Structures are given as C-alpha cells and as structure tokens.
mmCIF file with all atom_site columns, C-alpha atoms in Angstrom:
data_model
loop_
_atom_site.group_PDB
_atom_site.id
_atom_site.type_symbol
_atom_site.label_atom_id
_atom_site.label_alt_id
_atom_site.label_comp_id
_atom_site.label_asym_id
_atom_site.label_entity_id
_atom_site.label_seq_id
_atom_site.pdbx_PDB_ins_code
_atom_site.Cartn_x
_atom_site.Cartn_y
_atom_site.Cartn_z
_atom_site.occupancy
_atom_site.B_iso_or_equiv
_atom_site.pdbx_formal_charge
_atom_site.auth_seq_id
_atom_site.auth_comp_id
_atom_site.auth_asym_id
_atom_site.auth_atom_id
_atom_site.pdbx_PDB_model_num
ATOM 1   C CA . MET N 1 1   ? -4.001 69.120 53.798 1.00 0.00 ? 213 MET N CA 1
ATOM 2   C CA . ASP N 1 2   ? -1.131 69.313 51.298 1.00 0.00 ? 214 ASP N CA 1
ATOM 3   C CA . GLN N 1 3   ? 0.857  66.854 53.383 1.00 0.00 ? 215 GLN N CA 1
ATOM 4   C CA . ILE N 1 4   ? -2.015 64.355 53.434 1.00 0.00 ? 216 ILE N CA 1
ATOM 5   C CA . LEU N 1 5   ? -2.452 64.664 49.663 1.00 0.00 ? 217 LEU N CA 1
ATOM 6   C CA . THR N 1 6   ? 1.282  64.142 49.158 1.00 0.00 ? 218 THR N CA 1
ATOM 7   C CA . ALA N 1 7   ? 1.167  61.056 51.360 1.00 0.00 ? 219 ALA N CA 1
ATOM 8   C CA . PHE N 1 8   ? -1.680 59.535 49.328 1.00 0.00 ? 220 PHE N CA 1
ATOM 9   C CA . ILE N 1 9   ? 0.093  60.291 46.050 1.00 0.00 ? 221 ILE N CA 1
ATOM 10  C CA . VAL N 1 10  ? 3.300  58.653 47.323 1.00 0.00 ? 222 VAL N CA 1
ATOM 11  C CA . ILE N 1 11  ? 1.437  55.548 48.498 1.00 0.00 ? 223 ILE N CA 1
ATOM 12  C CA . ILE N 1 12  ? -0.485 55.159 45.228 1.00 0.00 ? 224 ILE N CA 1
ATOM 13  C CA . PHE N 1 13  ? 2.698  55.808 43.243 1.00 0.00 ? 225 PHE N CA 1
ATOM 14  C CA . THR N 1 14  ? 4.565  53.096 45.186 1.00 0.00 ? 226 THR N CA 1
ATOM 15  C CA . ILE N 1 15  ? 1.751  50.543 44.917 1.00 0.00 ? 227 ILE N CA 1
ATOM 16  C CA . ILE N 1 16  ? 1.382  51.054 41.159 1.00 0.00 ? 228 ILE N CA 1
ATOM 17  C CA . ILE N 1 17  ? 5.104  50.570 40.586 1.00 0.00 ? 229 ILE N CA 1
ATOM 18  C CA . PHE N 1 18  ? 5.195  47.449 42.764 1.00 0.00 ? 230 PHE N CA 1
ATOM 19  C CA . LEU N 1 19  ? 2.148  45.905 41.039 1.00 0.00 ? 231 LEU N CA 1
ATOM 20  C CA . PHE N 1 20  ? 3.644  46.624 37.628 1.00 0.00 ? 232 PHE N CA 1
ATOM 21  C CA . MET N 1 21  ? 6.961  45.040 38.629 1.00 0.00 ? 233 MET N CA 1
ATOM 22  C CA . LYS N 1 22  ? 5.166  42.061 40.112 1.00 0.00 ? 234 LYS N CA 1
ATOM 23  C CA . LYS N 1 23  ? 3.276  41.559 36.847 1.00 0.00 ? 235 LYS N CA 1
ATOM 24  C CA . LEU N 1 24  ? 6.563  41.816 34.970 1.00 0.00 ? 236 LEU N CA 1
ATOM 25  C CA . TYR N 1 25  ? 8.080  39.181 37.280 1.00 0.00 ? 237 TYR N CA 1
ATOM 26  C CA . VAL N 1 26  ? 5.135  36.831 36.751 1.00 0.00 ? 238 VAL N CA 1
ATOM 27  C CA . SER N 1 27  ? 5.552  37.151 32.991 1.00 0.00 ? 239 SER N CA 1
ATOM 28  C CA . TYR N 1 28  ? 9.355  36.880 33.113 1.00 0.00 ? 240 TYR N CA 1
ATOM 29  C CA . PRO N 1 29  ? 10.324 35.085 36.353 1.00 0.00 ? 241 PRO N CA 1
ATOM 30  C CA . PHE N 1 30  ? 14.035 35.855 36.227 1.00 0.00 ? 242 PHE N CA 1
ATOM 31  C CA . THR N 1 31  ? 15.903 36.183 39.512 1.00 0.00 ? 243 THR N CA 1
ATOM 32  C CA . PHE N 1 32  ? 16.974 39.780 38.988 1.00 0.00 ? 244 PHE N CA 1
ATOM 33  C CA . LEU N 1 33  ? 13.397 40.834 38.255 1.00 0.00 ? 245 LEU N CA 1
ATOM 34  C CA . THR N 1 34  ? 12.305 40.147 41.849 1.00 0.00 ? 246 THR N CA 1
ATOM 35  C CA . PRO N 1 35  ? 9.643  42.844 42.465 1.00 0.00 ? 247 PRO N CA 1
ATOM 36  C CA . ILE N 1 36  ? 11.110 44.283 45.649 1.00 0.00 ? 248 ILE N CA 1
ATOM 37  C CA . LEU N 1 37  ? 14.460 44.802 43.897 1.00 0.00 ? 249 LEU N CA 1
ATOM 38  C CA . THR N 1 38  ? 13.128 46.263 40.650 1.00 0.00 ? 250 THR N CA 1
ATOM 39  C CA . SER N 1 39  ? 10.557 48.425 42.476 1.00 0.00 ? 251 SER N CA 1
ATOM 40  C CA . THR N 1 40  ? 13.274 49.916 44.670 1.00 0.00 ? 252 THR N CA 1
ATOM 41  C CA . ILE N 1 41  ? 15.482 50.695 41.682 1.00 0.00 ? 253 ILE N CA 1
ATOM 42  C CA . VAL N 1 42  ? 12.631 52.276 39.688 1.00 0.00 ? 254 VAL N CA 1
ATOM 43  C CA . ILE N 1 43  ? 11.477 54.410 42.628 1.00 0.00 ? 255 ILE N CA 1
ATOM 44  C CA . VAL N 1 44  ? 15.014 55.672 43.299 1.00 0.00 ? 256 VAL N CA 1
ATOM 45  C CA . ILE N 1 45  ? 15.474 56.545 39.615 1.00 0.00 ? 257 ILE N CA 1
ATOM 46  C CA . LEU N 1 46  ? 12.138 58.379 39.433 1.00 0.00 ? 258 LEU N CA 1
ATOM 47  C CA . LEU N 1 47  ? 12.768 60.314 42.658 1.00 0.00 ? 259 LEU N CA 1
ATOM 48  C CA . ASN N 1 48  ? 16.115 61.499 41.317 1.00 0.00 ? 260 ASN N CA 1
ATOM 49  C CA . LEU N 1 49  ? 14.708 62.206 37.865 1.00 0.00 ? 261 LEU N CA 1
ATOM 50  C CA . PHE N 1 50  ? 11.936 64.445 39.193 1.00 0.00 ? 262 PHE N CA 1
ATOM 51  C CA . GLY N 1 51  ? 13.995 65.957 42.009 1.00 0.00 ? 263 GLY N CA 1
ATOM 52  C CA . ILE N 1 52  ? 11.777 64.551 44.792 1.00 0.00 ? 264 ILE N CA 1
ATOM 53  C CA . SER N 1 53  ? 13.541 64.488 48.152 1.00 0.00 ? 265 SER N CA 1
ATOM 54  C CA . TYR N 1 54  ? 13.635 61.512 50.485 1.00 0.00 ? 266 TYR N CA 1
ATOM 55  C CA . ASP N 1 55  ? 11.754 63.517 53.138 1.00 0.00 ? 267 ASP N CA 1
ATOM 56  C CA . THR N 1 56  ? 8.949  64.245 50.681 1.00 0.00 ? 268 THR N CA 1
ATOM 57  C CA . TYR N 1 57  ? 8.686  60.591 49.691 1.00 0.00 ? 269 TYR N CA 1
ATOM 58  C CA . MET N 1 58  ? 8.627  59.507 53.345 1.00 0.00 ? 270 MET N CA 1
ATOM 59  C CA . THR N 1 59  ? 5.553  61.670 53.916 1.00 0.00 ? 271 THR N CA 1
ATOM 60  C CA . GLY N 1 60  ? 3.665  58.662 52.596 1.00 0.00 ? 272 GLY N CA 1
ATOM 61  C CA . GLY N 1 61  ? 6.469  56.153 53.096 1.00 0.00 ? 273 GLY N CA 1
ATOM 62  C CA . SER N 1 62  ? 6.171  56.492 56.871 1.00 0.00 ? 274 SER N CA 1
ATOM 63  C CA . TRP N 1 63  ? 2.504  55.478 56.609 1.00 0.00 ? 275 TRP N CA 1
ATOM 64  C CA . MET N 1 64  ? 3.499  52.340 54.719 1.00 0.00 ? 276 MET N CA 1
ATOM 65  C CA . ASN N 1 65  ? 6.172  51.591 57.330 1.00 0.00 ? 277 ASN N CA 1
ATOM 66  C CA . GLN N 1 66  ? 3.473  51.548 59.989 1.00 0.00 ? 278 GLN N CA 1
ATOM 67  C CA . LEU N 1 67  ? 1.839  48.643 58.157 1.00 0.00 ? 279 LEU N CA 1
ATOM 68  C CA . LEU N 1 68  ? 4.925  46.498 58.786 1.00 0.00 ? 280 LEU N CA 1
ATOM 69  C CA . GLY N 1 69  ? 3.687  45.562 62.268 1.00 0.00 ? 281 GLY N CA 1
ATOM 70  C CA . PRO N 1 70  ? 0.283  44.249 61.101 1.00 0.00 ? 282 PRO N CA 1
ATOM 71  C CA . ALA N 1 71  ? 2.021  42.475 58.204 1.00 0.00 ? 283 ALA N CA 1
ATOM 72  C CA . ILE N 1 72  ? 4.304  40.626 60.646 1.00 0.00 ? 284 ILE N CA 1
ATOM 73  C CA . VAL N 1 73  ? 1.300  39.688 62.781 1.00 0.00 ? 285 VAL N CA 1
ATOM 74  C CA . GLY N 1 74  ? -0.330 38.355 59.602 1.00 0.00 ? 286 GLY N CA 1
ATOM 75  C CA . LEU N 1 75  ? 2.438  35.751 59.416 1.00 0.00 ? 287 LEU N CA 1
ATOM 76  C CA . ALA N 1 76  ? 0.722  33.994 62.326 1.00 0.00 ? 288 ALA N CA 1
ATOM 77  C CA . PHE N 1 77  ? -1.749 32.338 59.936 1.00 0.00 ? 289 PHE N CA 1
ATOM 78  C CA . PRO N 1 78  ? 0.789  30.338 57.874 1.00 0.00 ? 290 PRO N CA 1
ATOM 79  C CA . LEU N 1 79  ? 2.611  29.483 61.105 1.00 0.00 ? 291 LEU N CA 1
ATOM 80  C CA . TYR N 1 80  ? -0.589 28.132 62.631 1.00 0.00 ? 292 TYR N CA 1
ATOM 81  C CA . SER N 1 81  ? -1.429 26.125 59.527 1.00 0.00 ? 293 SER N CA 1
ATOM 82  C CA . GLN N 1 82  ? 2.058  24.578 59.624 1.00 0.00 ? 294 GLN N CA 1
ATOM 83  C CA . ARG N 1 83  ? 2.221  24.083 63.399 1.00 0.00 ? 295 ARG N CA 1
ATOM 84  C CA . LYS N 1 84  ? 2.744  20.301 63.121 1.00 0.00 ? 296 LYS N CA 1
ATOM 85  C CA . VAL N 1 85  ? 5.690  20.767 60.758 1.00 0.00 ? 297 VAL N CA 1
ATOM 86  C CA . LEU N 1 86  ? 7.138  23.347 63.159 1.00 0.00 ? 298 LEU N CA 1
ATOM 87  C CA . ALA N 1 87  ? 6.761  20.978 66.113 1.00 0.00 ? 299 ALA N CA 1
ATOM 88  C CA . ASP N 1 88  ? 8.303  18.069 64.208 1.00 0.00 ? 300 ASP N CA 1
ATOM 89  C CA . ASN N 1 89  ? 11.325 20.172 63.218 1.00 0.00 ? 301 ASN N CA 1
ATOM 90  C CA . LYS N 1 90  ? 11.836 22.242 66.362 1.00 0.00 ? 302 LYS N CA 1
ATOM 91  C CA . TYR N 1 91  ? 15.388 21.025 67.001 1.00 0.00 ? 303 TYR N CA 1
ATOM 92  C CA . ALA N 1 92  ? 16.426 21.544 63.383 1.00 0.00 ? 304 ALA N CA 1
ATOM 93  C CA . ILE N 1 93  ? 14.952 25.056 63.481 1.00 0.00 ? 305 ILE N CA 1
ATOM 94  C CA . LEU N 1 94  ? 16.641 26.039 66.752 1.00 0.00 ? 306 LEU N CA 1
ATOM 95  C CA . SER N 1 95  ? 20.046 24.619 65.823 1.00 0.00 ? 307 SER N CA 1
ATOM 96  C CA . GLY N 1 96  ? 19.847 25.943 62.257 1.00 0.00 ? 308 GLY N CA 1
ATOM 97  C CA . VAL N 1 97  ? 18.922 29.445 63.376 1.00 0.00 ? 309 VAL N CA 1
ATOM 98  C CA . PHE N 1 98  ? 21.646 29.462 66.032 1.00 0.00 ? 310 PHE N CA 1
ATOM 99  C CA . CYS N 1 99  ? 24.301 28.440 63.493 1.00 0.00 ? 311 CYS N CA 1
ATOM 100 C CA . GLY N 1 100 ? 22.927 30.906 60.941 1.00 0.00 ? 312 GLY N CA 1
ATOM 101 C CA . VAL N 1 101 ? 22.969 33.845 63.359 1.00 0.00 ? 313 VAL N CA 1
ATOM 102 C CA . LEU N 1 102 ? 26.458 32.979 64.580 1.00 0.00 ? 314 LEU N CA 1
ATOM 103 C CA . ALA N 1 103 ? 27.797 32.559 61.031 1.00 0.00 ? 315 ALA N CA 1
ATOM 104 C CA . GLY N 1 104 ? 26.200 35.824 59.896 1.00 0.00 ? 316 GLY N CA 1
ATOM 105 C CA . MET N 1 105 ? 27.767 37.903 62.650 1.00 0.00 ? 317 MET N CA 1
ATOM 106 C CA . VAL N 1 106 ? 31.190 36.235 62.640 1.00 0.00 ? 318 VAL N CA 1
ATOM 107 C CA . SER N 1 107 ? 31.486 36.389 58.839 1.00 0.00 ? 319 SER N CA 1
ATOM 108 C CA . GLY N 1 108 ? 30.499 40.068 58.912 1.00 0.00 ? 320 GLY N CA 1
ATOM 109 C CA . ILE N 1 109 ? 33.242 40.854 61.428 1.00 0.00 ? 321 ILE N CA 1
ATOM 110 C CA . ALA N 1 110 ? 35.805 38.738 59.550 1.00 0.00 ? 322 ALA N CA 1
ATOM 111 C CA . LEU N 1 111 ? 35.091 40.389 56.192 1.00 0.00 ? 323 LEU N CA 1
ATOM 112 C CA . ALA N 1 112 ? 35.126 43.862 57.742 1.00 0.00 ? 324 ALA N CA 1
ATOM 113 C CA . MET N 1 113 ? 38.486 43.163 59.385 1.00 0.00 ? 325 MET N CA 1
ATOM 114 C CA . ALA N 1 114 ? 39.920 41.741 56.158 1.00 0.00 ? 326 ALA N CA 1
ATOM 115 C CA . ALA N 1 115 ? 38.830 44.886 54.306 1.00 0.00 ? 327 ALA N CA 1
ATOM 116 C CA . GLY N 1 116 ? 40.386 47.122 56.952 1.00 0.00 ? 328 GLY N CA 1
ATOM 117 C CA . ILE N 1 117 ? 37.067 48.784 57.789 1.00 0.00 ? 329 ILE N CA 1
ATOM 118 C CA . ASN N 1 118 ? 37.008 50.937 60.924 1.00 0.00 ? 330 ASN N CA 1
ATOM 119 C CA . GLU N 1 119 ? 35.217 49.762 64.052 1.00 0.00 ? 331 GLU N CA 1
ATOM 120 C CA . LYS N 1 120 ? 32.205 52.068 63.740 1.00 0.00 ? 332 LYS N CA 1
ATOM 121 C CA . VAL N 1 121 ? 31.348 50.577 60.355 1.00 0.00 ? 333 VAL N CA 1
ATOM 122 C CA . LEU N 1 122 ? 32.108 47.073 61.655 1.00 0.00 ? 334 LEU N CA 1
ATOM 123 C CA . TYR N 1 123 ? 29.559 47.545 64.434 1.00 0.00 ? 335 TYR N CA 1
ATOM 124 C CA . SER N 1 124 ? 27.084 48.711 61.795 1.00 0.00 ? 336 SER N CA 1
ATOM 125 C CA . ILE N 1 125 ? 27.611 45.531 59.747 1.00 0.00 ? 337 ILE N CA 1
ATOM 126 C CA . LEU N 1 126 ? 27.264 43.118 62.685 1.00 0.00 ? 338 LEU N CA 1
ATOM 127 C CA . PRO N 1 127 ? 23.421 42.930 62.782 1.00 0.00 ? 339 PRO N CA 1
ATOM 128 C CA . LYS N 1 128 ? 22.947 43.038 58.974 1.00 0.00 ? 340 LYS N CA 1
ATOM 129 C CA . SER N 1 129 ? 20.922 39.814 58.821 1.00 0.00 ? 341 SER N CA 1
ATOM 130 C CA . PHE N 1 130 ? 18.302 40.818 61.397 1.00 0.00 ? 342 PHE N CA 1
ATOM 131 C CA . THR N 1 131 ? 15.025 42.574 60.744 1.00 0.00 ? 343 THR N CA 1
ATOM 132 C CA . THR N 1 132 ? 15.472 46.364 60.510 1.00 0.00 ? 344 THR N CA 1
ATOM 133 C CA . PRO N 1 133 ? 14.112 47.580 63.906 1.00 0.00 ? 345 PRO N CA 1
ATOM 134 C CA . ILE N 1 134 ? 16.220 45.040 65.832 1.00 0.00 ? 346 ILE N CA 1
ATOM 135 C CA . ALA N 1 135 ? 19.301 45.622 63.664 1.00 0.00 ? 347 ALA N CA 1
ATOM 136 C CA . ILE N 1 136 ? 19.172 49.390 64.129 1.00 0.00 ? 348 ILE N CA 1
ATOM 137 C CA . GLU N 1 137 ? 18.778 49.067 67.901 1.00 0.00 ? 349 GLU N CA 1
ATOM 138 C CA . LEU N 1 138 ? 21.681 46.593 68.178 1.00 0.00 ? 350 LEU N CA 1
ATOM 139 C CA . SER N 1 139 ? 23.857 48.797 65.980 1.00 0.00 ? 351 SER N CA 1
ATOM 140 C CA . SER N 1 140 ? 23.077 51.851 68.096 1.00 0.00 ? 352 SER N CA 1
ATOM 141 C CA . GLN N 1 141 ? 23.891 50.033 71.345 1.00 0.00 ? 353 GLN N CA 1
ATOM 142 C CA . ALA N 1 142 ? 27.164 48.685 69.933 1.00 0.00 ? 354 ALA N CA 1
ATOM 143 C CA . GLY N 1 143 ? 28.300 52.114 68.772 1.00 0.00 ? 355 GLY N CA 1
ATOM 144 C CA . GLY N 1 144 ? 27.568 51.675 65.081 1.00 0.00 ? 356 GLY N CA 1
ATOM 145 C CA . ILE N 1 145 ? 25.814 53.986 62.629 1.00 0.00 ? 357 ILE N CA 1
ATOM 146 C CA . PRO N 1 146 ? 22.083 53.101 62.491 1.00 0.00 ? 358 PRO N CA 1
ATOM 147 C CA . SER N 1 147 ? 21.487 54.655 59.068 1.00 0.00 ? 359 SER N CA 1
ATOM 148 C CA . MET N 1 148 ? 24.377 52.638 57.650 1.00 0.00 ? 360 MET N CA 1
ATOM 149 C CA . THR N 1 149 ? 23.032 49.507 59.311 1.00 0.00 ? 361 THR N CA 1
ATOM 150 C CA . ALA N 1 150 ? 19.704 50.038 57.544 1.00 0.00 ? 362 ALA N CA 1
ATOM 151 C CA . ILE N 1 151 ? 21.568 50.007 54.210 1.00 0.00 ? 363 ILE N CA 1
ATOM 152 C CA . PHE N 1 152 ? 23.409 46.790 55.095 1.00 0.00 ? 364 PHE N CA 1
ATOM 153 C CA . VAL N 1 153 ? 20.126 45.182 56.183 1.00 0.00 ? 365 VAL N CA 1
ATOM 154 C CA . MET N 1 154 ? 18.509 46.117 52.877 1.00 0.00 ? 366 MET N CA 1
ATOM 155 C CA . PHE N 1 155 ? 21.514 44.803 50.945 1.00 0.00 ? 367 PHE N CA 1
ATOM 156 C CA . ALA N 1 156 ? 21.468 41.502 52.874 1.00 0.00 ? 368 ALA N CA 1
ATOM 157 C CA . GLY N 1 157 ? 17.748 41.116 52.241 1.00 0.00 ? 369 GLY N CA 1
ATOM 158 C CA . LEU N 1 158 ? 17.902 41.892 48.533 1.00 0.00 ? 370 LEU N CA 1
ATOM 159 C CA . SER N 1 159 ? 21.008 39.816 47.839 1.00 0.00 ? 371 SER N CA 1
ATOM 160 C CA . GLY N 1 160 ? 19.510 36.873 49.742 1.00 0.00 ? 372 GLY N CA 1
ATOM 161 C CA . ALA N 1 161 ? 16.201 37.112 47.907 1.00 0.00 ? 373 ALA N CA 1
ATOM 162 C CA . VAL N 1 162 ? 17.896 37.374 44.510 1.00 0.00 ? 374 VAL N CA 1
ATOM 163 C CA . LEU N 1 163 ? 20.795 34.936 44.925 1.00 0.00 ? 375 LEU N CA 1
ATOM 164 C CA . GLY N 1 164 ? 19.674 32.728 47.840 1.00 0.00 ? 376 GLY N CA 1
ATOM 165 C CA . PRO N 1 165 ? 17.461 30.227 45.960 1.00 0.00 ? 377 PRO N CA 1
ATOM 166 C CA . GLN N 1 166 ? 20.114 29.728 43.246 1.00 0.00 ? 378 GLN N CA 1
ATOM 167 C CA . PHE N 1 167 ? 22.855 29.257 45.838 1.00 0.00 ? 379 PHE N CA 1
ATOM 168 C CA . LEU N 1 168 ? 20.768 26.670 47.711 1.00 0.00 ? 380 LEU N CA 1
ATOM 169 C CA . ARG N 1 169 ? 20.065 24.795 44.476 1.00 0.00 ? 381 ARG N CA 1
ATOM 170 C CA . LEU N 1 170 ? 23.781 24.820 43.719 1.00 0.00 ? 382 LEU N CA 1
ATOM 171 C CA . LEU N 1 171 ? 24.372 23.139 47.081 1.00 0.00 ? 383 LEU N CA 1
ATOM 172 C CA . LYS N 1 172 ? 21.558 20.660 46.243 1.00 0.00 ? 384 LYS N CA 1
ATOM 173 C CA . ILE N 1 173 ? 19.494 21.761 49.245 1.00 0.00 ? 385 ILE N CA 1
ATOM 174 C CA . THR N 1 174 ? 15.889 20.957 48.372 1.00 0.00 ? 386 THR N CA 1
ATOM 175 C CA . SER N 1 175 ? 14.186 20.516 51.751 1.00 0.00 ? 387 SER N CA 1
ATOM 176 C CA . PRO N 1 176 ? 11.555 23.266 52.284 1.00 0.00 ? 388 PRO N CA 1
ATOM 177 C CA . VAL N 1 177 ? 12.472 23.313 55.981 1.00 0.00 ? 389 VAL N CA 1
ATOM 178 C CA . SER N 1 178 ? 16.166 23.913 55.263 1.00 0.00 ? 390 SER N CA 1
ATOM 179 C CA . ILE N 1 179 ? 15.428 26.487 52.554 1.00 0.00 ? 391 ILE N CA 1
ATOM 180 C CA . GLY N 1 180 ? 13.083 28.407 54.848 1.00 0.00 ? 392 GLY N CA 1
ATOM 181 C CA . ILE N 1 181 ? 15.546 28.438 57.744 1.00 0.00 ? 393 ILE N CA 1
ATOM 182 C CA . ALA N 1 182 ? 18.369 29.646 55.497 1.00 0.00 ? 394 ALA N CA 1
ATOM 183 C CA . MET N 1 183 ? 16.313 32.402 53.867 1.00 0.00 ? 395 MET N CA 1
ATOM 184 C CA . GLY N 1 184 ? 14.872 33.655 57.149 1.00 0.00 ? 396 GLY N CA 1
ATOM 185 C CA . CYS N 1 185 ? 18.270 33.710 58.895 1.00 0.00 ? 397 CYS N CA 1
ATOM 186 C CA . ALA N 1 186 ? 20.199 35.370 56.109 1.00 0.00 ? 398 ALA N CA 1
ATOM 187 C CA . SER N 1 187 ? 17.665 37.723 54.550 1.00 0.00 ? 399 SER N CA 1
ATOM 188 C CA . HIS N 1 188 ? 14.995 38.480 57.207 1.00 0.00 ? 400 HIS N CA 1
ATOM 189 C CA . ALA N 1 189 ? 11.648 39.837 55.885 1.00 0.00 ? 401 ALA N CA 1
ATOM 190 C CA . ILE N 1 190 ? 12.734 40.199 52.258 1.00 0.00 ? 402 ILE N CA 1
ATOM 191 C CA . GLY N 1 191 ? 13.990 36.610 52.200 1.00 0.00 ? 403 GLY N CA 1
ATOM 192 C CA . THR N 1 192 ? 10.772 35.498 53.859 1.00 0.00 ? 404 THR N CA 1
ATOM 193 C CA . SER N 1 193 ? 8.780  37.240 51.167 1.00 0.00 ? 405 SER N CA 1
ATOM 194 C CA . LYS N 1 194 ? 10.794 35.366 48.525 1.00 0.00 ? 406 LYS N CA 1
ATOM 195 C CA . SER N 1 195 ? 10.237 32.104 50.407 1.00 0.00 ? 407 SER N CA 1
ATOM 196 C CA . SER N 1 196 ? 6.484  32.490 49.887 1.00 0.00 ? 408 SER N CA 1
ATOM 197 C CA . GLU N 1 197 ? 7.114  31.604 46.231 1.00 0.00 ? 409 GLU N CA 1
ATOM 198 C CA . LEU N 1 198 ? 8.719  28.328 47.285 1.00 0.00 ? 410 LEU N CA 1
ATOM 199 C CA . GLY N 1 199 ? 5.758  26.879 49.167 1.00 0.00 ? 411 GLY N CA 1
ATOM 200 C CA . LEU N 1 200 ? 3.895  27.276 52.445 1.00 0.00 ? 412 LEU N CA 1
ATOM 201 C CA . THR N 1 201 ? 6.349  25.151 54.437 1.00 0.00 ? 413 THR N CA 1
ATOM 202 C CA . ALA N 1 202 ? 9.382  27.175 53.327 1.00 0.00 ? 414 ALA N CA 1
ATOM 203 C CA . PHE N 1 203 ? 7.460  30.396 54.013 1.00 0.00 ? 415 PHE N CA 1
ATOM 204 C CA . SER N 1 204 ? 6.499  29.272 57.520 1.00 0.00 ? 416 SER N CA 1
ATOM 205 C CA . MET N 1 205 ? 10.038 28.124 58.344 1.00 0.00 ? 417 MET N CA 1
ATOM 206 C CA . SER N 1 206 ? 11.429 31.413 57.081 1.00 0.00 ? 418 SER N CA 1
ATOM 207 C CA . SER N 1 207 ? 8.969  33.394 59.212 1.00 0.00 ? 419 SER N CA 1
ATOM 208 C CA . VAL N 1 208 ? 9.974  31.496 62.334 1.00 0.00 ? 420 VAL N CA 1
ATOM 209 C CA . SER N 1 209 ? 13.674 31.765 61.502 1.00 0.00 ? 421 SER N CA 1
ATOM 210 C CA . MET N 1 210 ? 13.432 35.510 60.936 1.00 0.00 ? 422 MET N CA 1
ATOM 211 C CA . THR N 1 211 ? 11.843 35.996 64.359 1.00 0.00 ? 423 THR N CA 1
ATOM 212 C CA . LEU N 1 212 ? 14.182 33.633 66.190 1.00 0.00 ? 424 LEU N CA 1
ATOM 213 C CA . SER N 1 213 ? 17.202 35.234 64.507 1.00 0.00 ? 425 SER N CA 1
ATOM 214 C CA . ALA N 1 214 ? 16.257 38.615 65.935 1.00 0.00 ? 426 ALA N CA 1
ATOM 215 C CA . VAL N 1 215 ? 15.767 37.135 69.423 1.00 0.00 ? 427 VAL N CA 1
ATOM 216 C CA . MET N 1 216 ? 18.981 35.074 69.386 1.00 0.00 ? 428 MET N CA 1
ATOM 217 C CA . GLY N 1 217 ? 20.913 37.936 67.814 1.00 0.00 ? 429 GLY N CA 1
ATOM 218 C CA . SER N 1 218 ? 19.898 40.248 70.644 1.00 0.00 ? 430 SER N CA 1
ATOM 219 C CA . PHE N 1 219 ? 21.519 37.858 73.121 1.00 0.00 ? 431 PHE N CA 1
ATOM 220 C CA . LEU N 1 220 ? 24.517 36.776 71.035 1.00 0.00 ? 432 LEU N CA 1
ATOM 221 C CA . SER N 1 221 ? 25.544 40.187 69.693 1.00 0.00 ? 433 SER N CA 1
ATOM 222 C CA . PRO N 1 222 ? 26.999 41.498 73.015 1.00 0.00 ? 434 PRO N CA 1
ATOM 223 C CA . ILE N 1 223 ? 28.841 38.193 73.511 1.00 0.00 ? 435 ILE N CA 1
ATOM 224 C CA . ILE N 1 224 ? 30.350 38.307 70.013 1.00 0.00 ? 436 ILE N CA 1
ATOM 225 C CA . LEU N 1 225 ? 31.417 41.909 70.538 1.00 0.00 ? 437 LEU N CA 1
ATOM 226 C CA . GLN N 1 226 ? 32.960 41.053 73.910 1.00 0.00 ? 438 GLN N CA 1
ATOM 227 C CA . LEU N 1 227 ? 34.945 38.212 72.340 1.00 0.00 ? 439 LEU N CA 1
ATOM 228 C CA . TYR N 1 228 ? 36.004 40.541 69.521 1.00 0.00 ? 440 TYR N CA 1
ATOM 229 C CA . HIS N 1 229 ? 37.287 43.124 72.019 1.00 0.00 ? 441 HIS N CA 1
ATOM 230 C CA . SER N 1 230 ? 39.036 40.430 74.103 1.00 0.00 ? 442 SER N CA 1
ATOM 231 C CA . PHE N 1 231 ? 40.858 38.545 71.354 1.00 0.00 ? 443 PHE N CA 1
ATOM 232 C CA . VAL N 1 232 ? 41.221 41.028 68.503 1.00 0.00 ? 444 VAL N CA 1
ATOM 233 C CA . LEU N 1 233 ? 41.718 44.486 70.034 1.00 0.00 ? 445 LEU N CA 1
#
C-alpha cells in the first residue's frame, strides 16, 4: 500500500512540475526553457534537496515509463493525417535518415577516438541518437555500458531539442520535411516532441525518422563496428 501511495505521489509531483514548466515556456518561449529540460533539472534538484533516492522516485517513474509504448502508438494519427506528404517524400526521408544515422554513428566514433576515450565508452556512445530501448540493446550487444548509453541518449535528445531549431535556422533550412527528418534522426523522441511545435508536417516527418533511425541503426551498427575493428584496431 505504501509503495502504491508513493507511486501516485511521484506521478502527481512529476506532472505538476512539467505543467508548471510548460506554462513558463508558453509565457517565455526561450530555447533553454524547453519544458523537458527544465522539468528534468527541477526534479533532480528537488530529489537531491529532499534526499529522495532514484529507486524511490522510480516507484512511480516506472509506471510513467510504461506509458511510452502507448504514446509511440499515438503517433500513428499524425502520420496517417500526413500520409500523402510521407508518400510524396519517401525517397527524401529514406536517404535523409540513412545519411543521418550514418553521420551520427561515425561522428560519435570519431569524437570518442579524438578524445582518447576507451572502447567500452565508445561502444556506449555509438547508438546515442536512437530511441532509448533500441540504443540500450545495441550498446549491450556491442559491449558498451547500457546505463551510460541512456545518459548519452538523454543528452543527444535534450541538446537537439534545445539547439536543433536554432542550428537549422542558421543553415537556412526552412522545409518542414527537412527539419522533421533532422530532428527525428538526431534527437529521437525528445526531438520529435520539439518538432510538434514546428507544425504537423515536421512532427510527422520526425516521428517517421525516429522510427526508421532505430531500424536502420540496428542493421548499420554491427557493420560500422566491424569496419572500426578492421581499419582502426
């Protein structure tokens, strides 16, 4: 009974903080006030301030995690409503996602090598741009550290959501299709959430890109690692 009560308190606590941060973002729509970023920071600060352990928080956090599946399924509606746009841009989507996945993995390996990071951490960085369940599985199979991969995935998502739109504007990329593909490839679900602010087309493209990135990454990751072992080690 105590565990159930704790779970409800955690869920309500998280929802209240997120809604407050979302209201703050609506009032002051600055990049660094993106709700998922500010909510995360506030929750971490409060947990440390009140001495609440991660395990205690995840009593309710695990319940919220289980809603991720239905939330992903819910993306089917915007995809269906934009099915003609998807069909008209199928080659751009496939080629864009392929290039994005390849660039994400190769750049991760290159930066890790340049920084002199050991192989175990390198394997943990490799799937950083994929959605968490896929990234953790790929990291585990490659010999990485799944918990570290989860941190890199979160960092990729948050940095993409915060800096991605500004970076795309700097490059004068204004097409909703291109923006959606870039956000979905680089920043998975968090980037897709940010894309919803940029219009239905960008949101739909990002949803498709996020899914395709995970599928393509599952096939390309072993190949990239094999090439790494053949030419670098």
